[in-house]
Coordinates of C-alpha atoms in Angstrom, one line a residue:
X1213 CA 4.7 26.4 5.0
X1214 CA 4.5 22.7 4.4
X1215 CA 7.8 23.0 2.5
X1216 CA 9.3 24.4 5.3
X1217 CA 8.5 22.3 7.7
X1218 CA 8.8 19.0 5.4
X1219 CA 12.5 20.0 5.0
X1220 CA 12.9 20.9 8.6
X1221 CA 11.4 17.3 9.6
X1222 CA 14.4 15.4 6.8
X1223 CA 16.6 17.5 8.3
X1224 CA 15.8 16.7 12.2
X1225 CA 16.0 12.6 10.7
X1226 CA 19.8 13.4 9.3
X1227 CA 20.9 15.5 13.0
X1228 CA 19.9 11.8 14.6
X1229 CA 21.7 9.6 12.5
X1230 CA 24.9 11.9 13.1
X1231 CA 24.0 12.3 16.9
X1232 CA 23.6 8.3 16.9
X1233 CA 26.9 7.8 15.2
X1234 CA 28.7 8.5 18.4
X1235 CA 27.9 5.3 20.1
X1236 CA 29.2 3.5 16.9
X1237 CA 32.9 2.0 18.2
X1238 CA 32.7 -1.7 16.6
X1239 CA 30.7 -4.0 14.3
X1240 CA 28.0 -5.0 17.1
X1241 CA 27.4 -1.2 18.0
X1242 CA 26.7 -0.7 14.1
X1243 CA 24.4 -4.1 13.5
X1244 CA 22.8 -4.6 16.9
X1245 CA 23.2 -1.3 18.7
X1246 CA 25.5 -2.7 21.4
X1247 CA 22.4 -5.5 22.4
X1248 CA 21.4 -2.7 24.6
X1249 CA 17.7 -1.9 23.2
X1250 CA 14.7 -2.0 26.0
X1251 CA 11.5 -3.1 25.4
X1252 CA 10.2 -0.3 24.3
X1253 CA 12.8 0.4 21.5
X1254 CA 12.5 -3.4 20.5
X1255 CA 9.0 -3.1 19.7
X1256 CA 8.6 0.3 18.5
X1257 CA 11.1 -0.5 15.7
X1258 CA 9.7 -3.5 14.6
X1259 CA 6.4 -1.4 14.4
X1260 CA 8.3 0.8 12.1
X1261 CA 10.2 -1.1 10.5
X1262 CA 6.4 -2.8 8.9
X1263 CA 4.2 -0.1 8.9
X1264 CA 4.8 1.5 5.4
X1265 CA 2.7 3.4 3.1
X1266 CA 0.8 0.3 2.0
X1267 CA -0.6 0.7 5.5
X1268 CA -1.9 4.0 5.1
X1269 CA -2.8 4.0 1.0
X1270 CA -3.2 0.2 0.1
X1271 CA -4.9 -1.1 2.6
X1272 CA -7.6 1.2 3.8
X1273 CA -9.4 0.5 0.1
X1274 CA -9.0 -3.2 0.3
X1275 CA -10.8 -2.9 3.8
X1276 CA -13.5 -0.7 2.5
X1277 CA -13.9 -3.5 -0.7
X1278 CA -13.3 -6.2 1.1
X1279 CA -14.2 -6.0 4.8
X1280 CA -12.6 -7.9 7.5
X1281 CA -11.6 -10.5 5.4
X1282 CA -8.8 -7.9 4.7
X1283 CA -8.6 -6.6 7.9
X1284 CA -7.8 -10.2 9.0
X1285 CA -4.9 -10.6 6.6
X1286 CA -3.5 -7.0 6.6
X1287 CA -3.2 -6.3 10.1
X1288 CA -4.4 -9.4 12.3
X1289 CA -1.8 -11.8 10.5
X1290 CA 1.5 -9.5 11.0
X1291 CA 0.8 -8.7 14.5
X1292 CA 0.0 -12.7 14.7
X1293 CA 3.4 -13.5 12.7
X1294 CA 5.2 -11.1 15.9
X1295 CA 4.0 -12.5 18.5
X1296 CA 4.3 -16.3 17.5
X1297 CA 8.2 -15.2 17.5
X1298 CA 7.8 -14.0 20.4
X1299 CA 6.7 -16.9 22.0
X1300 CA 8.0 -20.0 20.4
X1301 CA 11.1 -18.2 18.2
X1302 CA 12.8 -15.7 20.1
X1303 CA 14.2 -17.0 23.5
X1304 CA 16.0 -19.9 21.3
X1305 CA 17.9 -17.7 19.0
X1306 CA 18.6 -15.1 21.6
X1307 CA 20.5 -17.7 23.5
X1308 CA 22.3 -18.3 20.6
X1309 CA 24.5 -15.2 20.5
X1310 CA 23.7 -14.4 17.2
X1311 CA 23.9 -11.5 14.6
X1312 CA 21.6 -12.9 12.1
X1313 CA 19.5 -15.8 10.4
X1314 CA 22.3 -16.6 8.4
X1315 CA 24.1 -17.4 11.6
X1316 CA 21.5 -19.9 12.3
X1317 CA 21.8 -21.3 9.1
X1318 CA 26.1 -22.0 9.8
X1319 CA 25.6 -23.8 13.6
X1320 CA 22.8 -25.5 12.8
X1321 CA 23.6 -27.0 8.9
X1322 CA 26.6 -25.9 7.4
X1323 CA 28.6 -22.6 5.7
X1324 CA 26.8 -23.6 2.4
X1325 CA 23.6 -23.2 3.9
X1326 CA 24.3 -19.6 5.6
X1327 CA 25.5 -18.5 2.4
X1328 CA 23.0 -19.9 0.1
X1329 CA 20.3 -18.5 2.8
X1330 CA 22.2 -15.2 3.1
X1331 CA 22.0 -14.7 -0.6
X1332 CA 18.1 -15.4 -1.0
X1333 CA 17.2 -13.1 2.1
X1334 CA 19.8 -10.2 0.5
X1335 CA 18.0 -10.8 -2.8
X1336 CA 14.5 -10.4 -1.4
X1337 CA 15.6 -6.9 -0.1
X1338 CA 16.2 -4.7 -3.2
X1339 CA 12.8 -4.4 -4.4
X1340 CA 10.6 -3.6 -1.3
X1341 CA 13.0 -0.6 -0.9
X1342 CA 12.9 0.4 -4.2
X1343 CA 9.0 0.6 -3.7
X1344 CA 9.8 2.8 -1.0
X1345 CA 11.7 5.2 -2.6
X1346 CA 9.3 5.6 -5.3
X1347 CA 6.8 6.2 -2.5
X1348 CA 9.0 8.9 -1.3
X1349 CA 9.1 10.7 -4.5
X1350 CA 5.7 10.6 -5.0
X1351 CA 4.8 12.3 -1.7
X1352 CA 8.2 14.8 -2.3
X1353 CA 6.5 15.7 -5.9
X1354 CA 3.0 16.4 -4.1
X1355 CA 4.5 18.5 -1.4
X1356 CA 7.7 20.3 -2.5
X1357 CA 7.4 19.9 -6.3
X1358 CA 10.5 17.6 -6.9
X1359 CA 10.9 15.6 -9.9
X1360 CA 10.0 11.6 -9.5
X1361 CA 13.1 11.1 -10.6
X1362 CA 15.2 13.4 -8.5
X1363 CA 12.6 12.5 -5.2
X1364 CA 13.9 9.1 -6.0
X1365 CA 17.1 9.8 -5.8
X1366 CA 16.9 12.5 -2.9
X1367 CA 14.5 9.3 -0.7
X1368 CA 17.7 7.4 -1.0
X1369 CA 20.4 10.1 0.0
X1370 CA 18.6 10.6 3.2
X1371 CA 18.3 7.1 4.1
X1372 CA 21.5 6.1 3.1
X1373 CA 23.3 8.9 5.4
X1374 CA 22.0 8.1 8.9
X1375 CA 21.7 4.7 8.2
X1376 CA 25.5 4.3 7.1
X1377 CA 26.6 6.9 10.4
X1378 CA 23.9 5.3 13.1
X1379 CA 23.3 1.8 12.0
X1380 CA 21.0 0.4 14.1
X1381 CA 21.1 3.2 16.6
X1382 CA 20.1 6.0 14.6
X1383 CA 17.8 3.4 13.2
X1384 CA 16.0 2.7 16.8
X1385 CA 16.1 6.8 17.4
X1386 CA 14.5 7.9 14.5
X1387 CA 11.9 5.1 14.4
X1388 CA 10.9 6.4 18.1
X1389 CA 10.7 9.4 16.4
X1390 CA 8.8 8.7 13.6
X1391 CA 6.4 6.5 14.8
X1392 CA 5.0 9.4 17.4
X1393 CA 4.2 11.5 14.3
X1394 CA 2.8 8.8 12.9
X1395 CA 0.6 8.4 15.6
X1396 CA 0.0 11.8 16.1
X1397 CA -0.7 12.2 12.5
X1398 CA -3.9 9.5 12.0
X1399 CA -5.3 10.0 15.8
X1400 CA -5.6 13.5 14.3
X1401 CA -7.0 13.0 11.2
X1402 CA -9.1 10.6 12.5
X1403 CA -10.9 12.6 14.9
X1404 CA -11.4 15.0 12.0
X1405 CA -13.3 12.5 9.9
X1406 CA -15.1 11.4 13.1
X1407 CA -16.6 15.5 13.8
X1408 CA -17.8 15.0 10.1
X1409 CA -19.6 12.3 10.2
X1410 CA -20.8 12.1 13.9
X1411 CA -19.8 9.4 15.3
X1412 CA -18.1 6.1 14.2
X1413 CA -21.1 4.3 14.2
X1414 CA -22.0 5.7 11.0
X1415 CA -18.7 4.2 9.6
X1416 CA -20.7 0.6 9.2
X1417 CA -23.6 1.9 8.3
X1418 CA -25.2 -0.1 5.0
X1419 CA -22.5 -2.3 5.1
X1420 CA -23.5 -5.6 3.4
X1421 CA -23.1 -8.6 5.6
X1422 CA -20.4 -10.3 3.7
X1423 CA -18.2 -7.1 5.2
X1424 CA -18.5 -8.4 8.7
X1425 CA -17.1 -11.7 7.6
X1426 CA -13.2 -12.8 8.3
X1427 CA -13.2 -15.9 6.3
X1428 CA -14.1 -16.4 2.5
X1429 CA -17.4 -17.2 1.5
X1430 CA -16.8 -17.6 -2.3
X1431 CA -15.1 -20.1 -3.9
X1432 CA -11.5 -21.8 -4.5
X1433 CA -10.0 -18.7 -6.1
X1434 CA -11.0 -16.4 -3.2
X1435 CA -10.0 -19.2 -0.7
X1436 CA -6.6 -19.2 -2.4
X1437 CA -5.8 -15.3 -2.2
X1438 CA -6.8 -15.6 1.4
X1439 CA -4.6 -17.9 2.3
X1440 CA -1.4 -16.9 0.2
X1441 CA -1.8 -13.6 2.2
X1442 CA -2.3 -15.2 5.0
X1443 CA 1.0 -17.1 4.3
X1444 CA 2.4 -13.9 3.5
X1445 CA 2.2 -12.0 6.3
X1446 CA 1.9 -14.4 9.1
X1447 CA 4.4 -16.9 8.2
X1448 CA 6.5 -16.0 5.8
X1449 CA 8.6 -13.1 7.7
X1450 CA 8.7 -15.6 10.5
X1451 CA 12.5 -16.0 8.7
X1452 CA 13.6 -12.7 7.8
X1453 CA 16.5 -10.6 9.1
X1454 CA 15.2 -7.4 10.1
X1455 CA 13.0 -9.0 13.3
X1456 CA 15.4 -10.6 14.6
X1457 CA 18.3 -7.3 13.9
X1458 CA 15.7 -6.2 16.9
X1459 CA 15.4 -9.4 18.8
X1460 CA 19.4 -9.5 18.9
X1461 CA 19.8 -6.1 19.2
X1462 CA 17.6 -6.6 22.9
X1463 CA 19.7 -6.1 25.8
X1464 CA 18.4 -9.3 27.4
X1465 CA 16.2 -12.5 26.3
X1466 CA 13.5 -11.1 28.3
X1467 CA 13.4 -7.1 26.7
X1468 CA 13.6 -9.0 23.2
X1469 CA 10.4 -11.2 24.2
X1470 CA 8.7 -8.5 25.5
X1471 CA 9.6 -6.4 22.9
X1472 CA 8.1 -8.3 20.1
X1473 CA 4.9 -8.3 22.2
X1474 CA 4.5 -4.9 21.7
X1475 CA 5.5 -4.8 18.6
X1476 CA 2.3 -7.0 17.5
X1477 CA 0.1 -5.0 19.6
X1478 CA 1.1 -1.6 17.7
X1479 CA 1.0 -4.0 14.3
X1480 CA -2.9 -4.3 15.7
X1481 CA -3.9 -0.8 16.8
X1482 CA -2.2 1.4 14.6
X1483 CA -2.9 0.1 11.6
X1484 CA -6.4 -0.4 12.2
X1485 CA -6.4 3.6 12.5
X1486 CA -6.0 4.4 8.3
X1487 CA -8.8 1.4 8.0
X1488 CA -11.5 3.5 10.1
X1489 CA -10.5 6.9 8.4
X1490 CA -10.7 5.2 5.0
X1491 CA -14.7 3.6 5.8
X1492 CA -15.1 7.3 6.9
X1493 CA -13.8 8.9 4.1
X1494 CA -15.1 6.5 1.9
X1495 CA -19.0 6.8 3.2
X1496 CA -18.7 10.4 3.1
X1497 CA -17.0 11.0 0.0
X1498 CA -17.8 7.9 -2.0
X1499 CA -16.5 9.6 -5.3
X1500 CA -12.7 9.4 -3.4
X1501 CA -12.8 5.3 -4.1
X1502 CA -12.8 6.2 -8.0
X1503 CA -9.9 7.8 -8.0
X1504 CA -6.6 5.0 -8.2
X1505 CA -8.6 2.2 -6.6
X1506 CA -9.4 4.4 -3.6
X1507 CA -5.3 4.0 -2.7
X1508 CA -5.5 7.9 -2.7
X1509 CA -8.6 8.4 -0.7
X1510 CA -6.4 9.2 3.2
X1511 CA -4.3 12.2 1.0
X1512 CA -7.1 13.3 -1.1
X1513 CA -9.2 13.8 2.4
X1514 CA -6.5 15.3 3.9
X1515 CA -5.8 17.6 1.1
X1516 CA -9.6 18.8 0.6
X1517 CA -10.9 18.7 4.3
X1518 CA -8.1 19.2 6.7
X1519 CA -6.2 22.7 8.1
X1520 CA -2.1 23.3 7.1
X1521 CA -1.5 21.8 10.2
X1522 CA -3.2 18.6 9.9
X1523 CA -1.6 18.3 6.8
X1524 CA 1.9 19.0 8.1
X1525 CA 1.5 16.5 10.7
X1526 CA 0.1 13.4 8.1
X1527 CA 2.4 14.5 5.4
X1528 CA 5.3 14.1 8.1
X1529 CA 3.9 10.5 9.5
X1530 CA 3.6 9.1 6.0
X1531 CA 7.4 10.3 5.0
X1532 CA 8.2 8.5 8.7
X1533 CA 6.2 5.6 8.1
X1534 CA 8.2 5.3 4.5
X1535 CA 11.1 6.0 6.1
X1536 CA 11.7 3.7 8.5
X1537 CA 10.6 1.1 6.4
X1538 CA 13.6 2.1 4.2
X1539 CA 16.2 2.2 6.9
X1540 CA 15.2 -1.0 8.3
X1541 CA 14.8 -2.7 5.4
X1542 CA 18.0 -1.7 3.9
X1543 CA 20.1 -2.2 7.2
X1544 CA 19.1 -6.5 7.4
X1545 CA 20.5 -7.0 3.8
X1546 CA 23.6 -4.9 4.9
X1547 CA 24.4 -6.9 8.1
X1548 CA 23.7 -10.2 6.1
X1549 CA 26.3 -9.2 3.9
X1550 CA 29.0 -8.1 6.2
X1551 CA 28.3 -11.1 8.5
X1552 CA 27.5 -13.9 6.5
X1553 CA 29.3 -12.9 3.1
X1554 CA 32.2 -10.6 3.7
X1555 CA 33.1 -12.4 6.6
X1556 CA 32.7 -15.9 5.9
X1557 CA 35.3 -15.7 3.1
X1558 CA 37.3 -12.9 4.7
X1559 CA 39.0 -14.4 7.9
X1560 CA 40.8 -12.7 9.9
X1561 CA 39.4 -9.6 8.9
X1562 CA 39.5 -7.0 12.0
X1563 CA 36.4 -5.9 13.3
X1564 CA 37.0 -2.1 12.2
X1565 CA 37.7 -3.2 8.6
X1566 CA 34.0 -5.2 9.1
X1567 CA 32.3 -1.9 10.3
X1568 CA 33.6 0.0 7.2
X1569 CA 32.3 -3.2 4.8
X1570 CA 28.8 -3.3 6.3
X1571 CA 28.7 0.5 6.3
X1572 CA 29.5 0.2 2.2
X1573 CA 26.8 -2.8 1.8
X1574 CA 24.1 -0.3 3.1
X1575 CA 25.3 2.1 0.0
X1576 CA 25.6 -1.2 -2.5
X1577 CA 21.8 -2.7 -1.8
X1578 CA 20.6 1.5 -2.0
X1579 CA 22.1 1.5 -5.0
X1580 CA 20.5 -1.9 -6.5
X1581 CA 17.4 -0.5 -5.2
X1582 CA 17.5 2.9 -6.8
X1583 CA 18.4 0.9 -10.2
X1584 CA 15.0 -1.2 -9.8
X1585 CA 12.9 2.0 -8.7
X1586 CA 14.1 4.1 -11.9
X1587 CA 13.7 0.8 -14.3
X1588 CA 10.2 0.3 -15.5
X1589 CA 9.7 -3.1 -13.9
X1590 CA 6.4 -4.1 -12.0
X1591 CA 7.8 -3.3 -8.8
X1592 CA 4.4 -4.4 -6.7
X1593 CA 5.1 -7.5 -8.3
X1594 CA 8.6 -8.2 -7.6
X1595 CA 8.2 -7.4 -4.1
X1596 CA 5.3 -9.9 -3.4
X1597 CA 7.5 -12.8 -5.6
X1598 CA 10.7 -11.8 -3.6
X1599 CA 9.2 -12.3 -0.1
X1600 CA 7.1 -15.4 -1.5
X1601 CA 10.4 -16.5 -2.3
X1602 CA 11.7 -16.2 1.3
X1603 CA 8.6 -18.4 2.9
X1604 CA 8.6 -21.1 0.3
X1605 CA 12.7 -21.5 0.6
X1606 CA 13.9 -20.6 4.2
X1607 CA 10.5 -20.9 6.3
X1608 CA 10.8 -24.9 6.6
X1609 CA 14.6 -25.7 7.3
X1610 CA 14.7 -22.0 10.0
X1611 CA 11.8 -24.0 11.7
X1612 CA 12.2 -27.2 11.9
X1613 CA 15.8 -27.1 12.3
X1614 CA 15.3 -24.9 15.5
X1615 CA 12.6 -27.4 16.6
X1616 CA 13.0 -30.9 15.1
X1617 CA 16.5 -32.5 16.3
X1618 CA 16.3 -34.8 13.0
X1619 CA 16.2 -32.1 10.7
X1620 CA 19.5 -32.7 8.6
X1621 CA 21.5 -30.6 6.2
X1622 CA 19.8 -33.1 3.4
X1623 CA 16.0 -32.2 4.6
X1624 CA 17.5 -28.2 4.3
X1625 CA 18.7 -28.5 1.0
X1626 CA 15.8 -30.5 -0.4
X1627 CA 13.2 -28.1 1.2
X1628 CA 15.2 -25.4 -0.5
X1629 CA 15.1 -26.2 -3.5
X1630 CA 11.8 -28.3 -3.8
X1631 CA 9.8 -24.9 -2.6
X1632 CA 11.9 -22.9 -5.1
X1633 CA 11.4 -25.1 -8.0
X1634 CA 7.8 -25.7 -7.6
X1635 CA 7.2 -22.1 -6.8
X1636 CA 8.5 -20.7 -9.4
X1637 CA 6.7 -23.7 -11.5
X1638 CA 3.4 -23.0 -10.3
X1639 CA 4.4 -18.9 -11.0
X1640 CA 5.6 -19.3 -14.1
X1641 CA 2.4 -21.2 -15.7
X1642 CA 0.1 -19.0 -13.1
X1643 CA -1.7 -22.4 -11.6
X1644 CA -5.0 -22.0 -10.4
X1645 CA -4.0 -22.3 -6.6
X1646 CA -1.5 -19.7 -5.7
X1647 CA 2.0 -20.9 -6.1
X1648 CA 3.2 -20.1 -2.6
X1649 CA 0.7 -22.6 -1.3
X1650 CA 2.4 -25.6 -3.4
X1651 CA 5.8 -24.3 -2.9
X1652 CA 5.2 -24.0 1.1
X1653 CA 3.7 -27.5 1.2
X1654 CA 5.9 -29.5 -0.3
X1655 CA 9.0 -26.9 1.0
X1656 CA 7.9 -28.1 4.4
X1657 CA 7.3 -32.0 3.1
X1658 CA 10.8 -32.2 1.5
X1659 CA 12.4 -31.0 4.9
X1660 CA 10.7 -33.7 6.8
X1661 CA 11.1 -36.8 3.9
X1662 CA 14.8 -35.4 3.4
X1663 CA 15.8 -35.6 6.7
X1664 CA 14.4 -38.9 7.6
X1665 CA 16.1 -40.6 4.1
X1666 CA 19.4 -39.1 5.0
X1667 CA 20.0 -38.3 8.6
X1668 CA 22.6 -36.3 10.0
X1669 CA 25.4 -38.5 11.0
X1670 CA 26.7 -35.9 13.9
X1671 CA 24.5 -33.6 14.9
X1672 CA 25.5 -30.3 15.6
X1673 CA 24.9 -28.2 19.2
X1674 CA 21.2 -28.2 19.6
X1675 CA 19.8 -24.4 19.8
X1676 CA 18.8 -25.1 23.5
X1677 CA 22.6 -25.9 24.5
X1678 CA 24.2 -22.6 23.2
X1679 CA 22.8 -20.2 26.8
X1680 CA 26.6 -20.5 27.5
X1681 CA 27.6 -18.6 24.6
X1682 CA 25.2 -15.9 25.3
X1683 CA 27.8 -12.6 24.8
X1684 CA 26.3 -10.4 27.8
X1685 CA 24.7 -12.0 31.2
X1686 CA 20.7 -11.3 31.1
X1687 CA 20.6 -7.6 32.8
X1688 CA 18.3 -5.2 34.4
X1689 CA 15.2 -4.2 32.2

């Protein structure tokens, strides 16, 4: 019956992406969904687009070992990171009629520094995906019996074919979708574990008073970890493509504000959800935290103590959570490479030949991710180096070239490369301090000492200036 239902659910995902690709006529219906999303579409996607299985198997046993130390770094920091865009971020790049941060990169330095940006943010891509398609065949081989290697492969198909029909459309559509059964999925389970153990009061019950505490109490090591994840997830996708696909894709500056407002609110309250079930589960099944770090505690609970519906409904939010992780994630790199690649060396290429290239880059970066999800790499680990890679690289010339008129093309390029050498310095000979903390640091002092040694000697339009190349008039909510 789960089977069933499972394959009734993928195939309900594919019917959208085909009903989406309607509305696809030119490049910007494909990327940015005609810059037509509300509020509501704005912010549920970027919900979805973050809320992954690391948010319903990872973090839950961090939170149980770790408190709300965790708590404050897993799901206070993202939904901080969203609403700092929000405010100080997104009505300056709306009003720059742009399709992505590599844009940004092109008015505000130069086409080196779109390109060079464009390829580190497409780079970063590839192996978060590939961790969610190895998610995906993990819960495939649990519920249907498929292979690993074959779920692999099937996680990708599906993704790949609405993707490459709706873009961002089918995209926006089935993340509405999927994030109601996710929701639907933990309130229920929740309320499960709640009749079990009578009340949640009894969730925090014996809990030692280091649990209660959101700042480190230990020493330099536990103060570094704290604040690389801090860095993370609260500054570090302050840069990346796939917010600001849905800030873009807004149909005025106002919906794409507003928008990102919800979207940290639901980063907030829905996470926190799989955090109570897991203190739940884990005080009244303590022997579920033995088994793979307490990552499987949620499924093994919902295996052992739940009905066939129940487990229908979470089996269905965690294959939406996965999936919309997937689509968005692979969509950014694809737009990055149609915009910022294809057509920066491409000119005069017609805007129908664009649509077909983007729609082939979404099958390209699937296909670099499927490679690193069948390779026996350390997939965890390239994820967390690739988006530490972002922050210590892009973070300080995106920010202080869209707030400091001095920043130069100089001060880019030597924040650039400073934070990537000394990352990946620090990395390599594993220095006591995290490397992202060195590489951020002295990423953002380089930007400010470069810029000041060699100025700009014309500045280019300032961010503020470019309202009168905003493509559509602000319209009704």
């Amino acid at each position: 019956m789960i089977t069933s239902f499972i394959i009734l659910y993928l195939l309900l995902t594919l019917g959208v992406g085909f009903w989406a690709s309607r509305r696809i006529k030119t490049s910007d219906d494909f990327t940015l969904a005609g810059k037509s999303l509300s509020t509501s579409f704005v912010g549920v996607t970027l919900f979805a687009t973050w809320f992954g299985s690391s948010q319903i198997m990872g973090n839950p046993s961090r939170f149980v070992a770790e408190g709300f130390t965790a708590f404050f770094n897993l799901v206070l920091a993202p939904g901080l990171c969203l609403l700092v865009v929000g405010i100080f971020y997104a009505r300056k790049l709306y009003r720059m009629n742009i399709v992505t941060v590599g844009d940004f990169f092109k008015l505000r330095y130069n086409k080196s520094l779109e390109v060079t940006s464009s390829i580190l943010m497409v780079v970063s891509y590839p192996h978060w995906i590939a961790a969610q398609f190895v998610a995906l065949a993990y819960l495939f081989n649990a519920i249907i019996g498929v292979p690993l290697d074959y779920g692999i492969f099937l996680g990708a198909v599906i993704v790949i074919i609405y993707t490459y029909i709706g873009g961002m459309w089918a995209v926006s559509y089935t993340d509405m979708i999927q994030s109601i059964m996710i929701l639907l999925g933990l309130i229920i389970l929740l309320t499960e574990v709640l009749q079990q153990a009578g009340g949640i009061g009894l969730f925090f019950e014996e809990r030692r008073a280091e649990f209660y505490d959101l700042l480190p109490t230990a020493g330099i090591d536990s103060w570094s970890e704290f604040i690389a994840l801090f860095l993370a997830f609260a500054v570090g996708p302050i840069p990346v493509q796939e917010i600001y696909q849905r800030v873009f894709s807004a149909r005025n500056e106002k919906a794409a504000r507003n928008g990102l407002f919800l979207g940290a609110f639901l980063m907030v309250t829905i996470p926190s959800i799989p955090l109570l079930i897991g203190l739940g589960g884990a005080q009244l099944y303590p022997e579920l935290m033995d088994a793979g770090d307490g990552q499987e505690i949620i499924p093994a609970m919902v295996l052992m103590f739940t009905s066939t519906p129940v487990q229908i409904l979470f089996y269905g939010a965690m294959i939406s959570a996965i999936l919309s992780t997937s689509s968005g994630a692979m969509l950014a790199p694809a737009t990055v490479i149609g915009e910022n690649l294809i057509k920066t060396y491409a000119r005069g290429i017609s805007d129908r030949r664009l649509l077909l290239y983007t729609r082939l880059s979404v099958v390209v970066v699937a296909a670099f991710s499927c490679y690193f999800a069948f390779s026996d790499i350390d997939i965890v680990g390239l994820v967390a180096a690739s988006l530490a890679l972002i922050l210590v690289c892009l973070f300080a010339p995106f920010t202080f070239g869209l707030f400091w008129k001095k920043a130069s093309v100089a001060g880019a390029w030597a924040a650039v490369i400073t934070g990537g050498f000394v990352w990946f310095f620090c990395y390599l000979y594993e220095t006591r301090i995290d490397a992202t903390i060195y590489g951020f640091v002295l990423s953002c002092l380089a930007m400010v000492i470069g810029s000041l040694v060699s100025p700009d000697k014309k500045h280019p339009a300032w961010p503020s200036d470019q309202v009168k190349l905003t493509r559509n008039p602000p319209g009704p909510e």
